[in-house]
Coordinates of C-alpha atoms and ligand atoms in Angstrom, one line a residue:
X11 CA 0.0 -0.1 0.0
X12 CA 1.6 3.2 -1.1
X13 CA 1.5 6.5 1.0
X14 CA -1.3 8.8 0.2
X15 CA -0.4 11.6 -2.3
X16 CA -0.5 15.2 -1.2
X17 CA -2.9 17.4 -3.5
X18 CA -4.3 20.9 -3.3
X19 CA -8.1 21.0 -3.4
X20 CA -10.2 24.2 -3.9
X21 CA -14.0 23.9 -3.6
X22 CA -14.7 27.0 -5.6
X23 CA -17.8 28.9 -5.9
X24 CA -21.5 28.3 -7.0
X25 CA -22.1 24.6 -7.6
X26 CA -18.2 23.9 -6.8
X27 CA -18.4 22.8 -3.2
X28 CA -21.3 20.3 -4.2
X29 CA -19.5 18.7 -7.1
X30 CA -16.1 18.6 -5.2
X31 CA -17.6 16.9 -2.3
X32 CA -19.3 14.4 -4.7
X33 CA -16.1 14.0 -6.7
X34 CA -14.1 13.2 -3.5
X35 CA -16.4 10.8 -2.1
X36 CA -16.3 9.0 -5.4
X37 CA -12.7 8.8 -5.8
X38 CA -11.9 7.9 -2.2
X39 CA -14.6 5.2 -2.1
X40 CA -12.9 4.1 -5.5
X41 CA -9.7 3.5 -3.6
X42 CA -7.7 6.9 -4.2
X43 CA -5.1 7.4 -1.7
X44 CA -4.8 11.0 -1.2
X45 CA -3.7 13.5 1.4
X46 CA -6.1 16.8 1.0
X47 CA -5.0 20.0 1.5
X48 CA -7.7 22.6 1.0
X49 CA -7.2 26.2 -0.2
X50 CA -9.6 29.3 -0.7
X51 CA -9.8 30.8 -4.2
X52 CA -12.4 32.8 -6.3
X53 CA -15.2 35.1 -5.2
X54 CA -14.6 35.5 -1.5
X55 CA -10.8 36.1 -2.1
X56 CA -11.2 38.5 -5.0
X57 CA -13.8 40.4 -3.1
X58 CA -11.5 40.5 -0.2
X59 CA -9.3 42.8 -2.1
X60 CA -6.8 40.3 -3.9
X61 CA -7.3 41.0 -7.6
X62 CA -5.8 37.7 -8.6
X63 CA -8.4 35.5 -6.6
X64 CA -5.9 33.5 -5.0
X65 CA -3.8 34.2 -1.7
X66 CA 0.1 33.7 -1.2
X67 CA -0.6 30.8 1.2
X68 CA -2.7 29.0 -1.6
X69 CA 0.4 29.3 -3.9
X70 CA 2.6 27.8 -1.5
X71 CA 0.3 24.7 -1.1
X72 CA 0.1 24.3 -4.9
X73 CA 3.9 24.7 -5.4
X74 CA 4.6 22.0 -2.7
X75 CA 2.0 19.5 -3.7
X76 CA 2.2 20.2 -7.5
X77 CA -1.3 18.8 -8.0
X78 CA -4.4 20.9 -8.1
X79 CA -7.8 19.6 -8.2
X80 CA -10.0 22.7 -8.7
X81 CA -13.8 23.4 -8.7
X82 CA -15.0 26.1 -10.9
X83 CA -15.1 29.7 -9.4
X84 CA -17.2 32.9 -10.0
X85 CA -15.2 35.8 -11.4
X86 CA -16.9 38.8 -9.8
X87 CA -18.4 41.2 -12.6
X88 CA -16.7 44.6 -13.0
X89 CA -13.2 45.4 -13.9
X90 CA -10.0 44.9 -12.0
X91 CA -10.3 41.1 -11.4
X92 CA -7.7 38.8 -13.2
X93 CA -8.7 35.4 -14.5
X94 CA -7.5 32.9 -11.9
X95 CA -7.1 30.3 -14.9
X96 CA -5.0 32.6 -16.9
X97 CA -2.8 33.6 -13.9
X98 CA -2.5 29.9 -12.7
X99 CA -1.6 29.0 -16.1
X100 CA 1.1 31.5 -16.7
X101 CA 2.7 31.5 -13.2
X102 CA 3.0 27.6 -13.1
X103 CA 3.9 27.1 -16.7
X104 CA 0.9 24.9 -17.5
X105 CA 1.8 24.6 -21.1
X106 CA -0.5 21.8 -22.2
X107 CA -4.4 21.8 -21.9
X108 CA -5.9 18.4 -22.5
X109 CA -9.7 18.0 -23.2
X110 CA -11.2 14.6 -24.0
X111 CA -14.4 15.1 -25.9
X112 CA -16.4 12.0 -25.8
X113 CA -19.9 11.2 -27.0
X114 CA -22.2 8.9 -24.7
X115 CA -24.8 8.1 -27.0
X116 CA -27.4 7.0 -26.6
X117 CA -27.4 8.2 -23.1
X118 CA -26.4 11.8 -23.8
X119 CA -27.9 13.6 -26.9
X120 CA -25.3 14.0 -29.7
X121 CA -25.1 14.3 -33.5
X122 CA -21.8 12.4 -33.4
X123 CA -22.3 9.1 -31.7
X124 CA -18.9 7.8 -32.3
X125 CA -17.0 10.7 -31.3
X126 CA -14.0 10.2 -29.1
X127 CA -11.5 13.1 -29.5
X128 CA -8.8 14.5 -27.4
X129 CA -7.8 18.2 -27.8
X130 CA -4.2 19.0 -26.8
X131 CA -4.0 22.8 -26.9
X132 CA -0.7 24.7 -26.5
X133 CA -1.5 27.1 -23.3
X134 CA 1.3 29.7 -23.1
X135 CA 2.0 31.0 -26.3
X136 CA 0.7 32.2 -29.6
X137 CA -1.8 35.3 -29.5
X138 CA -2.3 34.8 -25.7
X139 CA 1.1 36.4 -24.7
X140 CA -1.0 39.5 -24.3
X141 CA 1.5 41.7 -26.1
X142 CA -0.8 44.3 -27.9
X143 CA -0.1 48.0 -29.0
X144 CA -1.9 50.7 -30.7
X145 CA 0.6 51.7 -33.3
X146 CA -1.0 54.4 -35.3
X147 CA -4.6 56.1 -34.9
X148 CA -5.9 53.6 -37.1
X149 CA -4.0 50.4 -36.5
X150 CA -3.6 48.1 -33.4
X151 CA -1.4 45.0 -33.2
X152 CA -1.2 41.8 -31.2
X153 CA 2.0 39.7 -31.3
X154 CA 1.8 36.1 -32.2
X155 CA 4.7 34.4 -30.6
X156 CA 5.6 30.6 -31.3
X157 CA 8.7 29.2 -29.9
X158 CA 10.5 26.0 -30.8
X159 CA 10.9 24.7 -27.4
X160 CA 7.2 25.8 -26.4
X161 CA 6.1 23.7 -29.6
X162 CA 8.4 20.6 -29.0
X163 CA 7.0 20.5 -25.5
X164 CA 3.3 20.3 -26.6
X165 CA 3.5 18.3 -29.7
X166 CA 5.8 15.7 -27.7
X167 CA 3.3 15.9 -25.1
X168 CA 0.5 15.0 -27.6
X169 CA 2.4 12.0 -28.9
X170 CA 3.2 10.7 -25.4
X171 CA -0.3 11.1 -24.4
X172 CA -1.5 9.3 -27.4
X173 CA 1.0 6.4 -26.6
X174 CA -0.1 6.1 -23.1
X175 CA -3.7 6.2 -23.6
X176 CA -3.5 3.6 -26.6
X177 CA -4.5 6.2 -29.2
X178 CA -3.7 5.7 -32.7
X179 CA -3.4 9.0 -34.4
X180 CA -2.2 12.5 -33.6
X181 CA -3.2 15.1 -36.1
X182 CA -1.9 18.7 -36.1
X183 CA -4.0 21.7 -37.1
X184 CA -2.4 25.0 -38.2
X185 CA -2.6 27.8 -40.9
X186 CA 0.9 27.5 -42.2
X187 CA 0.0 28.4 -45.7
X188 CA -0.5 31.9 -44.6
X189 CA 1.7 32.1 -41.4
X190 CA 4.8 30.5 -42.8
X191 CA 7.0 31.4 -39.9
X192 CA 4.8 31.0 -36.7
X193 CA 2.5 28.2 -37.9
X194 CA 5.3 26.9 -40.1
X195 CA 7.5 26.4 -37.1
X196 CA 4.6 24.4 -35.3
X197 CA 4.1 22.2 -38.2
X198 CA 7.8 21.8 -39.0
X199 CA 8.3 20.6 -35.3
X200 CA 5.3 18.4 -35.4
X201 CA 6.7 16.7 -38.4
X202 CA 10.0 16.4 -36.8
X203 CA 8.6 14.8 -33.5
X204 CA 6.3 12.7 -35.4
X205 CA 9.1 10.6 -36.9
X206 CA 10.2 9.4 -33.3
X207 CA 6.8 8.0 -33.0
X208 CA 6.5 5.4 -35.9
X209 CA 3.9 3.3 -33.9
X210 CA 1.4 6.3 -34.2
X211 CA -0.1 7.7 -37.3
X212 CA 0.4 11.4 -37.8
X213 CA -1.3 14.0 -40.2
X214 CA -1.5 17.7 -40.6
X215 CA -4.6 19.6 -41.6
X216 CA -5.0 23.4 -42.4
X217 CA -7.1 24.6 -39.5
X218 CA -10.0 25.8 -41.5
X219 CA -10.8 22.6 -43.3
X220 CA -9.6 20.7 -40.3
X221 CA -12.3 22.5 -38.1
X222 CA -14.9 21.9 -40.7
X223 CA -14.1 18.2 -40.6
X224 CA -13.9 18.1 -36.9
X225 CA -17.6 19.6 -36.7
X226 CA -18.7 17.3 -39.4
X227 CA -17.1 14.0 -39.0
X228 CA -15.2 14.1 -35.7
X229 CA -14.8 10.3 -35.6
X230 CA -12.1 10.5 -38.1
X231 CA -9.9 12.2 -35.4
X232 CA -8.2 10.7 -32.4
X233 CA -5.7 13.2 -30.7
X234 CA -5.5 16.7 -32.2
X235 CA -2.7 19.0 -31.1
X236 CA -2.9 22.9 -32.0
X237 CA -1.6 26.4 -31.1
X238 CA -3.3 28.1 -28.4
X239 CA -5.9 30.1 -30.3
X240 CA -7.2 27.2 -32.5
X241 CA -7.1 25.2 -29.4
X242 CA -9.2 27.6 -27.4
X243 CA -11.9 27.8 -30.1
X244 CA -12.0 24.1 -31.2
X245 CA -11.7 22.5 -27.8
X246 CA -15.0 24.4 -27.0
X247 CA -16.5 23.2 -30.4
X248 CA -15.4 19.7 -29.9
X249 CA -17.0 19.3 -26.2
X250 CA -20.2 21.0 -27.6
X251 CA -20.7 18.7 -30.4
X252 CA -19.9 15.6 -28.2
X253 CA -22.7 16.7 -26.2
X254 CA -20.8 16.5 -23.2
X255 CA -20.0 20.2 -22.1
X256 CA -21.4 19.5 -18.8
X257 CA -19.5 16.1 -18.7
X258 CA -16.1 17.0 -19.9
X259 CA -13.0 17.2 -17.6
X260 CA -9.7 18.8 -18.7
X261 CA -6.0 19.0 -17.3
X262 CA -3.6 21.9 -17.4
X263 CA -0.1 20.1 -17.3
X264 CA 3.2 22.0 -16.5
X265 CA 6.7 20.5 -16.2
X266 CA 6.3 20.8 -12.3
X267 CA 2.6 21.2 -11.5
X268 CA -0.7 20.3 -12.9
X269 CA -4.2 21.3 -12.6
X270 CA -7.4 19.4 -13.1
X271 CA -10.9 20.7 -13.5
X272 CA -14.4 20.5 -15.2
X273 CA -14.6 22.5 -18.3
X274 CA -17.9 24.3 -17.2
X275 CA -18.1 27.2 -14.7
X276 CA -19.8 27.7 -11.3
X277 CA -23.5 27.7 -12.6
X278 CA -24.3 30.0 -9.7
X279 CA -28.1 29.6 -10.5
X280 CA -28.0 26.1 -9.5
X281 CA -25.8 26.4 -6.5
X282 CA -26.8 24.8 -3.1
X283 CA -29.8 22.9 -4.5
X284 CA -28.2 19.5 -5.0
X285 CA -28.8 19.7 -8.6
X286 CA -25.6 20.1 -10.2
X287 CA -23.8 17.2 -12.2
X288 CA -20.4 16.5 -10.8
X289 CA -19.3 14.4 -13.9
X290 CA -17.1 17.2 -15.4
X291 CA -15.0 17.4 -12.2
X292 CA -15.1 13.8 -11.7
X293 CA -13.6 13.1 -15.1
X294 CA -10.9 15.7 -14.3
X295 CA -10.0 14.0 -11.3
X296 CA -9.9 10.6 -13.1
X297 CA -7.2 12.3 -15.3
X298 CA -5.5 13.5 -12.0
X299 CA -5.5 9.8 -10.6
X300 CA -3.7 8.8 -13.7
X301 CA -1.2 11.6 -13.5
X302 CA -0.2 10.8 -9.9
X303 CA 0.2 7.1 -10.7
X304 CA -3.3 5.6 -9.5
X305 CA -4.4 4.6 -12.8
X306 CA -6.1 1.5 -11.7
X307 CA -8.3 3.5 -9.2
X308 CA -8.8 6.0 -12.1
X309 CA -10.1 3.0 -14.4
X310 CA -12.2 1.6 -11.4
X311 CA -13.9 5.0 -11.0
X312 CA -14.3 5.8 -14.8
X313 CA -16.0 2.4 -15.4
X314 CA -18.5 2.8 -12.5
X315 CA -19.4 6.3 -13.6
X316 CA -19.9 4.9 -17.3
X317 CA -22.0 2.1 -15.9
X318 CA -24.1 4.7 -13.8
X319 CA -24.7 6.6 -17.2
X320 CA -25.8 3.7 -19.1
X321 CA -28.2 2.6 -16.1
X322 CA -30.0 5.9 -16.9
X323 CA -29.1 7.4 -13.5
X324 CA -28.9 11.1 -14.6
X325 CA -28.8 14.7 -13.2
X326 CA -31.4 17.2 -14.5
X327 CA -29.0 18.3 -17.1
X328 CA -28.8 15.3 -19.1
X329 CA -32.0 13.7 -18.1
X330 CA -34.3 12.5 -20.9
X331 CA -37.8 10.9 -20.8
X332 CA -37.4 7.3 -22.4
X333 CA -33.8 7.2 -22.0
X334 CA -33.1 8.2 -18.3
X335 CA -34.5 5.7 -15.8
X336 CA -34.0 8.0 -12.6
X337 CA -33.7 11.7 -12.0
X338 CA -31.1 12.3 -9.2
X339 CA -29.4 15.0 -7.3
X340 CA -25.8 15.6 -7.1
X341 CA -25.4 13.5 -3.9
X342 CA -27.6 10.7 -5.1
X343 CA -25.7 10.5 -8.3
X344 CA -22.5 10.1 -6.2
X345 CA -23.9 7.4 -4.2
X346 CA -25.0 5.7 -7.5
X347 CA -21.4 5.7 -8.9
X348 CA -20.1 4.3 -5.6
X349 CA -22.6 1.6 -5.6
X350 CA -21.2 0.6 -8.9
X351 CA -17.5 0.6 -8.1
X352 CA -16.1 -2.5 -9.3
X353 CA -18.7 -2.8 -12.2
X354 CA -18.1 -2.4 -15.9
X355 CA -20.3 -0.7 -18.4
X356 CA -22.1 -3.2 -20.7
X357 CA -23.1 -1.0 -23.7
X358 CA -20.7 1.9 -23.4
X359 CA -17.1 0.9 -24.0
X360 CA -15.2 0.3 -20.8
X361 CA -11.9 2.4 -20.4
X362 CA -8.6 0.8 -19.9
X363 CA -5.8 3.0 -18.2
X364 CA -3.4 -0.1 -18.0
X365 CA -1.0 1.4 -20.7
X366 CA -1.0 4.7 -18.9
X367 CA 0.0 3.3 -15.4
X368 CA 3.5 5.0 -15.4
X369 CA 2.7 8.1 -13.6
X370 CA 3.0 11.7 -15.1
X371 CA 3.9 12.2 -18.7
X372 CA 7.4 13.9 -18.9
X373 CA 8.8 15.6 -21.9
X374 CA 12.2 16.8 -22.7
X375 CA 13.3 19.3 -25.3
X376 CA 16.0 18.5 -27.8
X377 CA 18.9 20.9 -27.2
X378 CA 19.4 23.0 -30.8
X379 CA 22.9 23.8 -31.9
X380 CA 23.7 27.4 -32.1
X381 CA 23.0 29.2 -35.4
X382 CA 24.7 32.0 -37.2
X383 CA 22.7 34.9 -37.3
X384 CA 23.3 37.7 -40.0
X385 CA 21.4 41.0 -40.2
X386 CA 20.5 41.5 -44.0
X387 CA 17.8 44.2 -43.6
X388 CA 15.3 45.9 -41.7
X389 CA 11.4 46.3 -41.8
X390 CA 10.7 49.9 -40.5
X391 CA 7.1 50.7 -39.6
X392 CA 6.0 54.2 -40.1
X393 CA 2.9 56.3 -39.0
X394 CA 2.5 58.2 -42.3
X395 CA -1.0 59.9 -42.8
X396 CA -0.4 60.8 -46.4
X397 CA -1.8 58.0 -48.3
X398 CA 0.1 58.1 -51.6
X399 CA 2.5 55.1 -51.6
X400 CA 4.4 56.4 -54.7
X401 CA 5.2 59.6 -53.0
X402 CA 6.4 57.9 -49.8
X403 CA 8.4 55.3 -52.0
X404 CA 10.1 58.1 -53.9
X405 CA 11.0 60.1 -51.0
X406 CA 12.3 57.1 -48.7
X407 CA 14.3 55.8 -51.6
X408 CA 17.0 58.5 -51.0
X409 CA 17.6 57.2 -47.5
X410 CA 20.4 54.5 -47.3
X411 CA 22.8 53.7 -44.9
X412 CA 25.7 51.3 -45.1
X413 CA 24.4 50.4 -48.5
X414 CA 20.8 49.6 -47.4
X415 CA 18.3 50.0 -50.1
X416 CA 14.5 50.5 -50.0
X417 CA 13.1 47.4 -51.7
X418 CA 9.4 47.6 -51.0
X419 CA 6.6 49.1 -49.1
X420 CA 3.5 47.2 -47.8
X421 CA 0.2 48.3 -46.1
X422 CA -1.3 45.8 -44.0
X423 CA 0.9 43.2 -45.7
X424 CA -0.1 44.2 -49.2
X425 CA 2.7 45.5 -51.4
X426 CA 2.1 49.1 -52.7
X427 CA 5.4 50.1 -53.7
X428 CA 7.0 49.6 -56.1
X429 CA 4.3 49.1 -58.9
X430 CA 1.3 49.0 -56.4
X431 CA -2.3 48.9 -57.4
X432 CA -4.4 52.3 -56.9
X433 CA -7.2 49.9 -56.0
X434 CA -5.4 48.9 -52.7
X435 CA -7.0 50.4 -49.6
X436 CA -4.2 51.9 -47.5
X437 CA -4.3 52.9 -43.9
X438 CA -1.8 55.3 -42.0
X439 CA 0.5 52.3 -41.2
X440 CA 3.4 51.3 -43.6
X441 CA 6.1 48.7 -43.5
X442 CA 9.2 49.9 -45.3
X443 CA 11.5 47.1 -46.1
X444 CA 15.4 48.0 -46.7
X445 CA 17.8 45.3 -47.7
X446 CA 21.5 45.1 -47.7
X447 CA 22.1 46.2 -51.3
X448 CA 25.1 43.9 -51.8
X449 CA 23.3 41.0 -50.6
X450 CA 26.2 40.7 -48.0
X451 CA 25.3 40.9 -44.1
X452 CA 24.6 44.3 -42.9
X453 CA 25.6 45.9 -39.5
X454 CA 23.0 46.8 -36.7
X455 CA 24.8 50.2 -36.6
X456 CA 23.5 50.8 -40.2
X457 CA 19.9 50.1 -39.1
X458 CA 20.4 52.7 -36.4
X459 CA 21.8 55.1 -38.8
X460 CA 18.9 54.7 -41.0
X461 CA 16.4 55.3 -38.3
X462 CA 18.4 58.5 -37.2
X463 CA 18.3 60.0 -40.9
X464 CA 14.5 59.1 -41.1
X465 CA 13.7 60.5 -37.6
X466 CA 15.6 63.7 -38.6
X467 CA 13.7 64.3 -41.6
X468 CA 10.3 64.0 -40.0
X469 CA 9.2 60.2 -40.4
X470 CA 7.5 58.7 -37.4
X471 CA 8.8 55.2 -37.0
X472 CA 6.4 52.9 -35.0
X473 CA 8.9 50.0 -34.7
X474 CA 11.4 48.1 -36.5
X475 CA 11.8 44.3 -37.0
X476 CA 15.5 43.2 -38.1
X477 CA 15.5 41.0 -41.1
X478 CA 17.9 38.2 -40.2
X479 CA 19.1 34.9 -41.9
X480 CA 19.6 31.9 -39.4
X481 CA 22.4 29.6 -40.9
X482 CA 21.8 31.5 -44.2
X483 CA 18.1 30.7 -44.1
X484 CA 15.8 33.8 -44.3
X485 CA 14.1 34.3 -41.0
X486 CA 11.1 36.5 -42.3
X487 CA 8.3 36.4 -44.9
X488 CA 8.8 37.8 -48.3
X489 CA 5.8 40.1 -48.0
X490 CA 2.3 39.6 -49.5
X491 CA 1.9 36.5 -47.2
X492 CA 4.6 34.8 -49.5
Ligands
LIG521 P1 -21.4 27.8 -16.5 O1 -20.7 26.8 -17.1 O2 -21.5 27.9 -15.2 O3 -23.0 27.4 -16.9 C1 -23.5 27.5 -18.2 C2 -24.9 26.6 -18.3 O4 -24.6 25.3 -17.9 C3 -25.9 27.1 -17.0 O5 -27.3 26.9 -17.5 C4 -25.4 26.2 -15.9 O6 -26.7 25.9 -15.0 C5 -25.2 24.8 -16.6 N1 -24.2 24.1 -16.1 C6 -23.0 24.1 -15.8 N2 -22.3 23.2 -15.2 C7 -23.3 22.4 -14.8 C8 -23.3 21.3 -14.0 N3 -22.2 20.8 -13.5 N4 -24.5 20.6 -13.7 C9 -25.5 21.1 -14.4 N5 -25.8 22.1 -15.0 C10 -24.6 22.9 -15.2 O7 -21.1 29.3 -17.5 P2 -21.5 30.6 -16.9 O8 -23.1 30.8 -16.7 O9 -21.3 31.5 -18.1 O10 -20.5 31.1 -16.0 C11 -20.9 31.2 -14.5 C12 -19.5 31.6 -13.7 O11 -18.7 30.3 -14.0 C13 -19.1 33.1 -14.2 O12 -18.7 33.7 -12.8 C14 -17.8 32.5 -14.8 O13 -16.7 33.4 -14.9 C15 -17.5 31.2 -14.3 N6 -16.7 30.3 -14.9 C16 -15.6 29.7 -14.2 C17 -14.9 28.6 -15.1 C18 -13.8 28.0 -14.3 O14 -13.6 28.3 -13.0 N7 -12.9 27.1 -14.8 C19 -15.1 28.4 -16.4 C20 -16.2 29.0 -17.0 C21 -17.0 30.0 -16.3

């Protein structure tokens, strides 16, 4: 008999305390060996003046136990309150969001009875870095950051997850036909890592058609790994079309700490009435049990839950005349699951976590050799209110520092000089590309000189981006999305 594993538990707000109690009752009855540490998070803490909704002592518990079972919380209305989920994710480096989206037909209504998809969403990068600026009166910008190590971590996690959980295929969604650098890197790393998993099928879809297929025929997918924004959107779509928003659990995994929860919120209108369905949090707790090395308990609990579902013992949210046999409250549902511990479902497919019984998934990043970086030019972004690109091009042409010459001007990415179209709509935001005239590497001092000259002559520089080659390969797009 192993020692109890310390975990940090938050009972949350609204229906949180009821579904957490039900979840704990079930997993403890199923044999989970846990030492619980309870922390306060959410509404009370926010309204007590802590804008993050979590106190320093709670962080201390989380960082020590490294396992967090969290009930939903209520974020108070009005400004100034930070999302606890975003804070936790960022502070603890929870890079992977894993959300199994499973149909439970005919017991839960769904258009896709054979759906069984796991969405693995990158959680830290992409457009979610929160780096946004107004650059000109007309134009705002949000920076999309994709890193090689960040991508390698999430992609490896997806493949490791697939292997552990007996999945057959990992699919990657990106938009690398347009975003050749950022999504291009994500796709390239996916292809590299995929080679190390010859036992698993792999494929890549452009996210738009991939998303359409996911909504139409989700049964053709197994595990799907995606950058943050696509994953955010499509994990909600997937949970919704599975019919299981109220039943889905999710995990947020970091190198050290992991957090497990239901995907739904605190449903304040249902609070305190013994109505809420604890299944989402219970399935989050099942993921936690596998993570902490108690996979056989996870399997027992999950199968007892499936049996309860197929026996038609349902809470109000999934109750349906003709399919359900008994409408129960939160506590009675928990008792029904506990009564079925040790049983297997007969109509729904039983789960097996035997292959996952090796504790937490760990991923390591392949060290990359240093690269030779040469500056070959600069994109200078100008705020310029006169909308005549030819005039701007003709006047900028005369500025050159260290043999850097003006090659092109674009407006919102469309080339407008030289030889632009008069039909192209222009804003007050211009990207002016200067390249080394000799084709040889330039020097950063030349870029500073160029900026100096432009500034002295009244041009308003918003920002610059160095154009570099990495081991001779251009690290920038050619313009016009090419
Ligand atoms: P919600 O998920 O709480 O509720 C949406 C609908 O689903 C409601 O009709 C609700 O009654 C029902 N529902 C949700 N969970 C249920 C369950 N377990 N059993 C039965 N019915 C259930 O979403 P909302 O109403 O938009 O948000 C309410 C609060 O939850 C807000 O304060 C929001 O900020 C918060 N929230 C928290 C989290 C989290 O902590 N992870 C996530 C989402 C929303």
